[in-house]
Amino acid sequence: MKKSKVIILSVITMLLLSIMPFTSTAATKNMVVHFIDVGQGDSIYIKTPAGENILIDAGNKAKGHQVVAYLKKQKVKTIDIMVATHPDADHIGGLDEVLDAFVVKNIYAPKVSHTTQAYRDFLNAVKREKRTIKTAKSGVKLPLKDTSVTAKFIAPVNTYTKSDLNNWSAVLHIKYNKNTFLFTGDAEDKSEKDMISKKVLSKVDVLKVSHHGAKGATSKEFLNIVKPKYAVISVGKGNRYNHPTSETLNRLNTAQTKVYRTDKQGTIKATSNGSTINFNVQSTTQPTSPAPKPVSYKLTATLDNKSPKQYSTINLTVKGLPNGTKYKAVFNYKSTKTPYNGTVGKKLPVKISRAAKGYTVKVDITSTYKGKTYKTQTSFTPK
């Protein structure tokens, strides 16, 4: 009996010893926030202690490949949450390339649209990936599995005019144990006043300064509430807007906030263990990776039967652009023209009815992808 008790105690001890190292490791895991240097724009990558990946914006169109390269260097395979703070091109311009390069599980954006090509490219990429955009607004929590991290949008609080895009910015508050971060997009004075009025602001450790340090944001009243220990300004070197402005820098100095800037220190990395935050700014400006060679697209079309009988059905297949891209096919019969809408990569069944025997029917296909129009042609002759 005593021998059995000894064996049982030994087994329990071994189990406890095997569990303890994992518990200890979990307790000391870090959350890392990368303020990626994308010049005059924003892009922030966050890795939670549990390994979940969050991306806020991706700079302008020309920086999309750089953001993709940076994420791949961090061994990112899947993006759990993507946030498009607002439709300005210097924030969402590179998101379509990110969507093309990675599996993205959740996409959040404020409920405001824009007419720019950058915004259309973003929406088209979302459609290609068969995703839907969830509304980013005050009170919405992000679906994180990591219970040590909470992430919640605190703005936009209200609705604004479509011309007031900056104040539509999705403002995200993230808390990891005792450490807090606030990411503000381009939120300006109106949004700040609304956040103050609704009492959704609180003291934070790290503030991503809004609108690249423009004077119309980061007000004294706003800083009096958030009281950041550290501030990061994502801004382009020698930009034509003179960001960050002296007014904003003076307000941050008065608030006794330590300021980091991507135009001076390059990509900035903040590492939190849940109680303290360390900044790594030893590296110089993130070297621009060589721009990828432009992808050469060529639209092609094939029919499964080039000599069909009258009243039969033929299948048109269009390739050469990313699957899911829409196209228009016009069948030029002898006496009429019949248009059809199809999807690249999917067969389009067409019933040819009483097409004239021996008459070659030309099929003109047109598709637009990322603002460029592609054309091709095929034909068939009924027998």
Short mmCIF file of C-alpha atoms in Angstrom, two decimals:
data_model
loop_
_atom_site.label_atom_id
_atom_site.label_comp_id
_atom_site.label_asym_id
_atom_site.label_seq_id
_atom_site.Cartn_x
_atom_site.Cartn_y
_atom_site.Cartn_z
CA MET A 1 0.00 0.00 0.00
CA LYS A 2 2.79 2.40 0.94
CA LYS A 3 4.58 1.53 -2.29
CA SER A 4 1.45 2.43 -4.29
CA LYS A 5 1.21 5.80 -2.52
CA VAL A 6 4.86 6.55 -3.30
CA ILE A 7 4.31 5.75 -6.99
CA ILE A 8 1.20 7.96 -7.15
CA LEU A 9 3.01 10.87 -5.46
CA SER A 10 5.94 10.49 -7.84
CA VAL A 11 3.64 10.63 -10.86
CA ILE A 12 1.87 13.75 -9.52
CA THR A 13 5.23 15.44 -8.85
CA MET A 14 6.44 14.70 -12.40
CA LEU A 15 3.21 16.09 -13.86
CA LEU A 16 3.53 19.28 -11.83
CA LEU A 17 7.14 19.73 -12.88
CA SER A 18 6.22 19.26 -16.53
CA ILE A 19 3.44 21.85 -16.29
CA MET A 20 5.32 24.53 -14.32
CA PRO A 21 7.79 25.59 -17.03
CA PHE A 22 4.96 26.20 -19.50
CA THR A 23 3.02 28.24 -16.94
CA SER A 24 6.09 30.32 -16.22
CA THR A 25 6.78 30.89 -19.91
CA ALA A 26 3.20 31.96 -20.56
CA ALA A 27 3.40 34.46 -17.71
CA THR A 28 6.49 36.15 -19.17
CA LYS A 29 5.43 36.34 -22.82
CA ASN A 30 5.59 39.73 -24.50
CA MET A 31 3.30 41.79 -26.66
CA VAL A 32 5.30 43.49 -29.40
CA VAL A 33 4.10 46.57 -31.30
CA HIS A 34 5.92 47.46 -34.53
CA PHE A 35 5.45 51.00 -35.83
CA ILE A 36 6.59 50.26 -39.38
CA ASP A 37 8.37 53.10 -41.17
CA VAL A 38 6.25 53.67 -44.29
CA GLY A 39 7.17 57.32 -44.76
CA GLN A 40 4.22 59.74 -44.70
CA GLY A 41 1.62 57.20 -43.63
CA ASP A 42 0.71 54.65 -40.96
CA SER A 43 1.27 50.93 -40.57
CA ILE A 44 1.32 49.16 -37.21
CA TYR A 45 1.81 45.44 -36.62
CA ILE A 46 0.98 43.96 -33.21
CA LYS A 47 1.82 40.45 -32.05
CA THR A 48 -0.05 39.42 -28.90
CA PRO A 49 1.50 37.16 -26.24
CA ALA A 50 -0.59 34.26 -27.58
CA GLY A 51 0.76 34.81 -31.09
CA GLU A 52 -2.25 36.51 -32.67
CA ASN A 53 -1.45 39.06 -35.40
CA ILE A 54 -3.10 42.48 -35.70
CA LEU A 55 -2.38 44.92 -38.54
CA ILE A 56 -3.52 48.55 -38.44
CA ASP A 57 -3.21 50.20 -41.89
CA ALA A 58 -0.47 49.58 -44.46
CA GLY A 59 0.79 52.94 -45.71
CA ASN A 60 0.20 54.20 -49.24
CA LYS A 61 0.06 52.18 -52.46
CA ALA A 62 3.81 52.30 -53.05
CA LYS A 63 4.51 50.92 -49.56
CA GLY A 64 2.28 47.85 -49.75
CA HIS A 65 5.07 45.52 -50.88
CA GLN A 66 7.31 46.87 -48.09
CA VAL A 67 4.70 46.08 -45.44
CA VAL A 68 4.25 42.58 -46.89
CA ALA A 69 8.02 42.02 -46.84
CA TYR A 70 8.24 43.23 -43.23
CA LEU A 71 5.43 40.93 -42.09
CA LYS A 72 6.99 37.96 -43.85
CA LYS A 73 10.29 38.74 -42.12
CA GLN A 74 8.38 38.49 -38.82
CA LYS A 75 7.20 35.02 -39.98
CA VAL A 76 3.57 36.11 -40.23
CA LYS A 77 1.41 33.52 -41.99
CA THR A 78 -2.09 34.65 -41.02
CA ILE A 79 -3.46 38.04 -39.97
CA ASP A 80 -6.13 37.56 -37.33
CA ILE A 81 -7.36 41.15 -37.40
CA MET A 82 -6.91 43.89 -39.99
CA VAL A 83 -7.98 47.45 -39.19
CA ALA A 84 -8.41 50.06 -41.92
CA THR A 85 -8.64 53.19 -39.78
CA HIS A 86 -10.20 55.36 -42.52
CA PRO A 87 -10.19 55.58 -46.34
CA ASP A 88 -7.21 57.92 -46.81
CA ALA A 89 -4.67 56.48 -49.26
CA ASP A 90 -1.69 56.88 -46.90
CA HIS A 91 -3.40 54.46 -44.51
CA ILE A 92 -5.24 51.92 -46.68
CA GLY A 93 -3.24 52.15 -49.93
CA GLY A 94 -1.17 49.04 -49.22
CA LEU A 95 -3.90 46.89 -47.68
CA ASP A 96 -4.90 45.25 -50.98
CA GLU A 97 -1.38 43.84 -51.34
CA VAL A 98 -1.53 42.54 -47.77
CA LEU A 99 -4.89 40.89 -48.51
CA ASP A 100 -3.40 39.27 -51.62
CA ALA A 101 -0.37 37.98 -49.67
CA PHE A 102 -1.91 36.66 -46.42
CA VAL A 103 -4.99 34.94 -45.09
CA VAL A 104 -6.92 37.63 -43.20
CA LYS A 105 -9.57 36.40 -40.76
CA ASN A 106 -11.28 39.63 -39.63
CA ILE A 107 -11.42 43.07 -41.25
CA TYR A 108 -12.64 46.21 -39.47
CA ALA A 109 -13.25 49.69 -40.89
CA PRO A 110 -15.49 52.64 -40.04
CA LYS A 111 -18.75 52.91 -41.99
CA VAL A 112 -17.64 55.60 -44.43
CA SER A 113 -16.73 55.26 -48.11
CA HIS A 114 -14.51 57.12 -50.54
CA THR A 115 -14.17 57.42 -54.32
CA THR A 116 -10.39 57.03 -54.66
CA GLN A 117 -8.74 54.20 -56.58
CA ALA A 118 -6.92 53.15 -53.39
CA TYR A 119 -10.23 52.65 -51.60
CA ARG A 120 -11.73 50.76 -54.56
CA ASP A 121 -8.66 48.49 -54.67
CA PHE A 122 -9.10 47.76 -50.97
CA LEU A 123 -12.78 46.87 -51.41
CA ASN A 124 -12.05 44.71 -54.46
CA ALA A 125 -9.34 42.82 -52.56
CA VAL A 126 -11.80 42.17 -49.72
CA LYS A 127 -14.30 40.78 -52.24
CA ARG A 128 -11.68 38.60 -53.93
CA GLU A 129 -10.83 37.05 -50.57
CA LYS A 130 -14.56 36.52 -49.90
CA ARG A 131 -14.44 38.53 -46.69
CA THR A 132 -16.83 41.07 -45.22
CA ILE A 133 -15.95 44.30 -43.45
CA LYS A 134 -17.09 44.62 -39.84
CA THR A 135 -17.91 48.10 -38.58
CA ALA A 136 -15.31 49.78 -36.41
CA LYS A 137 -17.04 52.11 -33.95
CA SER A 138 -16.98 53.01 -30.27
CA GLY A 139 -17.70 50.01 -28.04
CA VAL A 140 -16.78 47.25 -30.51
CA LYS A 141 -14.36 44.68 -29.04
CA LEU A 142 -11.89 42.69 -31.13
CA PRO A 143 -12.30 38.89 -30.97
CA LEU A 144 -8.98 37.93 -29.39
CA LYS A 145 -8.38 34.49 -27.89
CA ASP A 146 -5.68 35.90 -25.62
CA THR A 147 -7.46 36.67 -22.33
CA SER A 148 -4.54 38.79 -21.11
CA VAL A 149 -5.18 41.30 -23.90
CA THR A 150 -8.30 43.41 -24.44
CA ALA A 151 -8.76 45.51 -27.57
CA LYS A 152 -11.71 47.85 -28.05
CA PHE A 153 -12.58 50.66 -30.44
CA ILE A 154 -13.38 53.90 -28.63
CA ALA A 155 -14.07 55.93 -31.79
CA PRO A 156 -15.67 56.96 -34.02
CA VAL A 157 -18.21 57.97 -31.40
CA ASN A 158 -20.44 59.89 -33.82
CA THR A 159 -21.06 60.11 -37.55
CA TYR A 160 -19.41 62.85 -39.59
CA THR A 161 -19.68 64.20 -43.13
CA LYS A 162 -17.99 62.19 -45.88
CA SER A 163 -15.60 65.09 -46.46
CA ASP A 164 -14.49 64.82 -42.83
CA LEU A 165 -12.69 61.48 -43.28
CA ASN A 166 -10.06 61.99 -40.59
CA ASN A 167 -12.62 62.24 -37.81
CA TRP A 168 -14.13 58.93 -38.95
CA SER A 169 -10.86 57.27 -37.91
CA ALA A 170 -11.15 54.04 -35.96
CA VAL A 171 -9.41 54.65 -32.62
CA LEU A 172 -8.27 51.45 -30.93
CA HIS A 173 -7.42 51.01 -27.24
CA ILE A 174 -5.35 47.92 -26.36
CA LYS A 175 -4.56 46.77 -22.82
CA TYR A 176 -2.09 44.02 -21.92
CA ASN A 177 -2.22 43.46 -18.16
CA LYS A 178 -1.01 46.82 -16.77
CA ASN A 179 0.19 48.33 -20.06
CA THR A 180 -2.04 50.37 -22.37
CA PHE A 181 -1.74 51.60 -25.96
CA LEU A 182 -3.91 54.00 -27.96
CA PHE A 183 -3.88 53.97 -31.78
CA THR A 184 -5.65 57.01 -33.21
CA GLY A 185 -5.42 56.90 -37.02
CA ASP A 186 -5.96 60.49 -38.20
CA ALA A 187 -8.62 61.45 -35.62
CA GLU A 188 -8.76 65.22 -35.25
CA ASP A 189 -10.32 67.86 -33.01
CA LYS A 190 -13.99 66.88 -33.55
CA SER A 191 -13.36 63.23 -32.76
CA GLU A 192 -11.21 64.11 -29.75
CA LYS A 193 -13.95 66.35 -28.35
CA ASP A 194 -16.54 63.61 -28.87
CA MET A 195 -14.32 61.06 -27.11
CA ILE A 196 -13.86 63.48 -24.22
CA SER A 197 -17.61 64.18 -24.08
CA LYS A 198 -18.48 60.45 -24.05
CA LYS A 199 -15.79 59.77 -21.42
CA VAL A 200 -14.21 56.89 -23.35
CA LEU A 201 -10.64 58.12 -22.83
CA SER A 202 -8.29 57.11 -20.04
CA LYS A 203 -4.61 57.32 -19.19
CA VAL A 204 -2.34 55.31 -21.52
CA ASP A 205 1.31 54.34 -21.62
CA VAL A 206 1.82 54.69 -25.38
CA LEU A 207 0.02 57.04 -27.77
CA LYS A 208 0.25 56.71 -31.55
CA VAL A 209 0.02 60.42 -32.32
CA SER A 210 -2.87 61.22 -34.64
CA HIS A 211 -2.51 62.50 -38.20
CA HIS A 212 1.30 62.35 -38.24
CA GLY A 213 1.56 65.18 -35.70
CA ALA A 214 -0.70 67.69 -37.48
CA LYS A 215 -1.68 70.70 -35.39
CA GLY A 216 -5.42 69.93 -35.67
CA ALA A 217 -5.09 66.89 -33.42
CA THR A 218 -3.54 65.87 -30.08
CA SER A 219 -5.06 68.82 -28.26
CA LYS A 220 -4.11 69.97 -24.78
CA GLU A 221 -7.47 68.77 -23.44
CA PHE A 222 -6.94 65.35 -25.02
CA LEU A 223 -3.42 65.02 -23.59
CA ASN A 224 -4.61 66.10 -20.14
CA ILE A 225 -6.72 62.93 -20.04
CA VAL A 226 -4.58 60.31 -21.78
CA LYS A 227 -1.31 61.53 -20.18
CA PRO A 228 0.96 59.28 -22.32
CA LYS A 229 4.41 58.33 -21.07
CA TYR A 230 5.48 57.69 -24.66
CA ALA A 231 4.29 58.90 -28.04
CA VAL A 232 5.11 57.60 -31.50
CA ILE A 233 4.74 59.79 -34.58
CA SER A 234 4.57 57.98 -37.92
CA VAL A 235 5.72 60.55 -40.43
CA GLY A 236 7.74 60.94 -43.63
CA LYS A 237 11.13 62.61 -43.63
CA GLY A 238 10.97 66.11 -45.15
CA ASN A 239 7.25 65.78 -45.92
CA ARG A 240 5.50 68.70 -47.64
CA TYR A 241 3.00 69.12 -44.78
CA ASN A 242 5.70 70.02 -42.24
CA HIS A 243 4.51 67.22 -39.96
CA PRO A 244 4.92 66.99 -37.06
CA THR A 245 4.09 70.63 -36.35
CA SER A 246 5.83 72.64 -33.66
CA GLU A 247 2.45 73.15 -31.93
CA THR A 248 1.95 69.39 -31.48
CA LEU A 249 5.54 68.80 -30.39
CA ASN A 250 5.26 71.62 -27.84
CA ARG A 251 2.04 70.15 -26.42
CA LEU A 252 3.70 66.73 -26.06
CA ASN A 253 6.72 68.34 -24.43
CA THR A 254 4.48 70.18 -21.94
CA ALA A 255 2.82 66.84 -21.14
CA GLN A 256 6.31 65.43 -20.38
CA THR A 257 5.87 62.73 -23.01
CA LYS A 258 8.86 60.93 -24.50
CA VAL A 259 8.51 61.17 -28.30
CA TYR A 260 9.69 58.68 -30.92
CA ARG A 261 9.51 59.46 -34.65
CA THR A 262 9.77 57.17 -37.67
CA ASP A 263 11.32 59.96 -39.77
CA LYS A 264 14.23 60.12 -37.31
CA GLN A 265 14.46 56.59 -35.90
CA GLY A 266 12.93 54.39 -38.58
CA THR A 267 10.77 51.44 -37.63
CA ILE A 268 10.07 51.58 -33.89
CA LYS A 269 9.41 48.48 -31.81
CA ALA A 270 7.72 48.64 -28.39
CA THR A 271 7.90 45.46 -26.30
CA SER A 272 5.59 45.03 -23.31
CA ASN A 273 5.76 42.27 -20.70
CA GLY A 274 2.49 43.50 -19.23
CA SER A 275 4.05 45.83 -16.69
CA THR A 276 6.94 47.61 -18.41
CA ILE A 277 7.56 48.74 -21.99
CA ASN A 278 10.91 48.84 -23.76
CA PHE A 279 11.55 50.64 -27.04
CA ASN A 280 13.99 49.38 -29.64
CA VAL A 281 15.04 52.22 -31.91
CA GLN A 282 18.60 51.15 -32.59
CA SER A 283 17.99 50.43 -36.26
CA THR A 284 17.99 53.18 -38.82
CA THR A 285 15.11 53.80 -41.18
CA GLN A 286 13.70 50.54 -42.48
CA PRO A 287 15.48 49.91 -45.78
CA THR A 288 13.12 49.92 -48.68
CA SER A 289 12.96 46.47 -50.16
CA PRO A 290 13.23 46.47 -53.93
CA ALA A 291 9.87 46.96 -55.54
CA PRO A 292 8.58 43.70 -56.94
CA LYS A 293 8.49 43.37 -60.68
CA PRO A 294 5.03 44.30 -61.93
CA VAL A 295 2.88 41.24 -62.41
CA SER A 296 2.14 40.76 -66.09
CA TYR A 297 -1.50 39.87 -66.61
CA LYS A 298 -2.89 38.58 -69.89
CA LEU A 299 -6.56 37.80 -70.25
CA THR A 300 -7.35 34.53 -72.05
CA ALA A 301 -10.62 32.86 -72.99
CA THR A 302 -11.52 29.34 -74.10
CA LEU A 303 -14.72 27.59 -75.14
CA ASP A 304 -15.29 23.88 -74.51
CA ASN A 305 -16.92 23.50 -77.94
CA LYS A 306 -15.87 25.55 -80.97
CA SER A 307 -18.45 23.92 -83.29
CA PRO A 308 -21.63 23.53 -81.25
CA LYS A 309 -25.05 22.59 -82.52
CA GLN A 310 -27.91 25.08 -82.44
CA TYR A 311 -29.73 25.33 -79.08
CA SER A 312 -26.82 23.67 -77.29
CA THR A 313 -24.96 25.02 -74.25
CA ILE A 314 -21.28 25.93 -74.39
CA ASN A 315 -19.01 26.84 -71.48
CA LEU A 316 -16.77 29.91 -71.54
CA THR A 317 -13.72 29.94 -69.24
CA VAL A 318 -11.73 33.14 -68.71
CA LYS A 319 -8.31 33.16 -67.05
CA GLY A 320 -5.27 35.42 -66.71
CA LEU A 321 -6.47 37.62 -63.83
CA PRO A 322 -6.90 36.68 -60.15
CA ASN A 323 -9.78 34.28 -59.59
CA GLY A 324 -12.94 36.10 -58.57
CA THR A 325 -12.34 39.10 -60.85
CA LYS A 326 -15.49 40.03 -62.77
CA TYR A 327 -15.64 40.31 -66.56
CA LYS A 328 -18.14 41.08 -69.32
CA ALA A 329 -18.48 38.86 -72.38
CA VAL A 330 -20.35 40.05 -75.48
CA PHE A 331 -21.49 37.38 -77.96
CA ASN A 332 -21.68 38.99 -81.42
CA TYR A 333 -24.33 36.94 -83.22
CA LYS A 334 -25.26 37.62 -86.84
CA SER A 335 -28.38 39.57 -85.94
CA THR A 336 -27.78 40.69 -82.35
CA LYS A 337 -25.28 41.19 -79.54
CA THR A 338 -25.83 39.44 -76.22
CA PRO A 339 -23.85 40.45 -73.09
CA TYR A 340 -23.07 38.14 -70.17
CA ASN A 341 -21.34 38.74 -66.83
CA GLY A 342 -18.85 36.16 -65.62
CA THR A 343 -16.17 35.49 -63.03
CA VAL A 344 -12.54 34.71 -63.80
CA GLY A 345 -11.73 31.08 -63.02
CA LYS A 346 -15.36 29.89 -63.20
CA LYS A 347 -17.16 28.35 -66.17
CA LEU A 348 -19.87 30.52 -67.69
CA PRO A 349 -22.58 28.37 -69.35
CA VAL A 350 -24.19 30.03 -72.38
CA LYS A 351 -27.12 28.64 -74.38
CA ILE A 352 -26.57 29.67 -78.00
CA SER A 353 -30.19 29.13 -79.12
CA ARG A 354 -30.78 29.47 -82.87
CA ALA A 355 -27.36 30.81 -83.83
CA ALA A 356 -26.83 30.97 -87.60
CA LYS A 357 -25.13 27.85 -88.90
CA GLY A 358 -21.72 28.46 -90.43
CA TYR A 359 -21.53 32.03 -89.07
CA THR A 360 -18.50 32.63 -86.84
CA VAL A 361 -19.64 34.26 -83.61
CA LYS A 362 -16.95 36.44 -82.05
CA VAL A 363 -16.93 36.75 -78.26
CA ASP A 364 -15.36 39.95 -76.85
CA ILE A 365 -14.28 39.76 -73.20
CA THR A 366 -13.43 42.83 -71.09
CA SER A 367 -12.30 42.97 -67.45
CA THR A 368 -10.99 45.71 -65.17
CA TYR A 369 -8.50 44.92 -62.41
CA LYS A 370 -6.81 47.50 -60.16
CA GLY A 371 -7.88 50.31 -62.48
CA LYS A 372 -6.54 48.71 -65.66
CA THR A 373 -8.70 47.26 -68.44
CA TYR A 374 -7.86 43.93 -70.06
CA LYS A 375 -9.40 42.51 -73.24
CA THR A 376 -9.38 39.24 -75.15
CA GLN A 377 -11.46 37.45 -77.76
CA THR A 378 -12.54 33.97 -78.76
CA SER A 379 -15.07 32.58 -81.23
CA PHE A 380 -17.19 29.62 -82.28
CA THR A 381 -19.02 28.52 -85.42
CA PRO A 382 -22.39 26.75 -85.04
CA LYS A 383 -22.97 23.75 -87.25
#
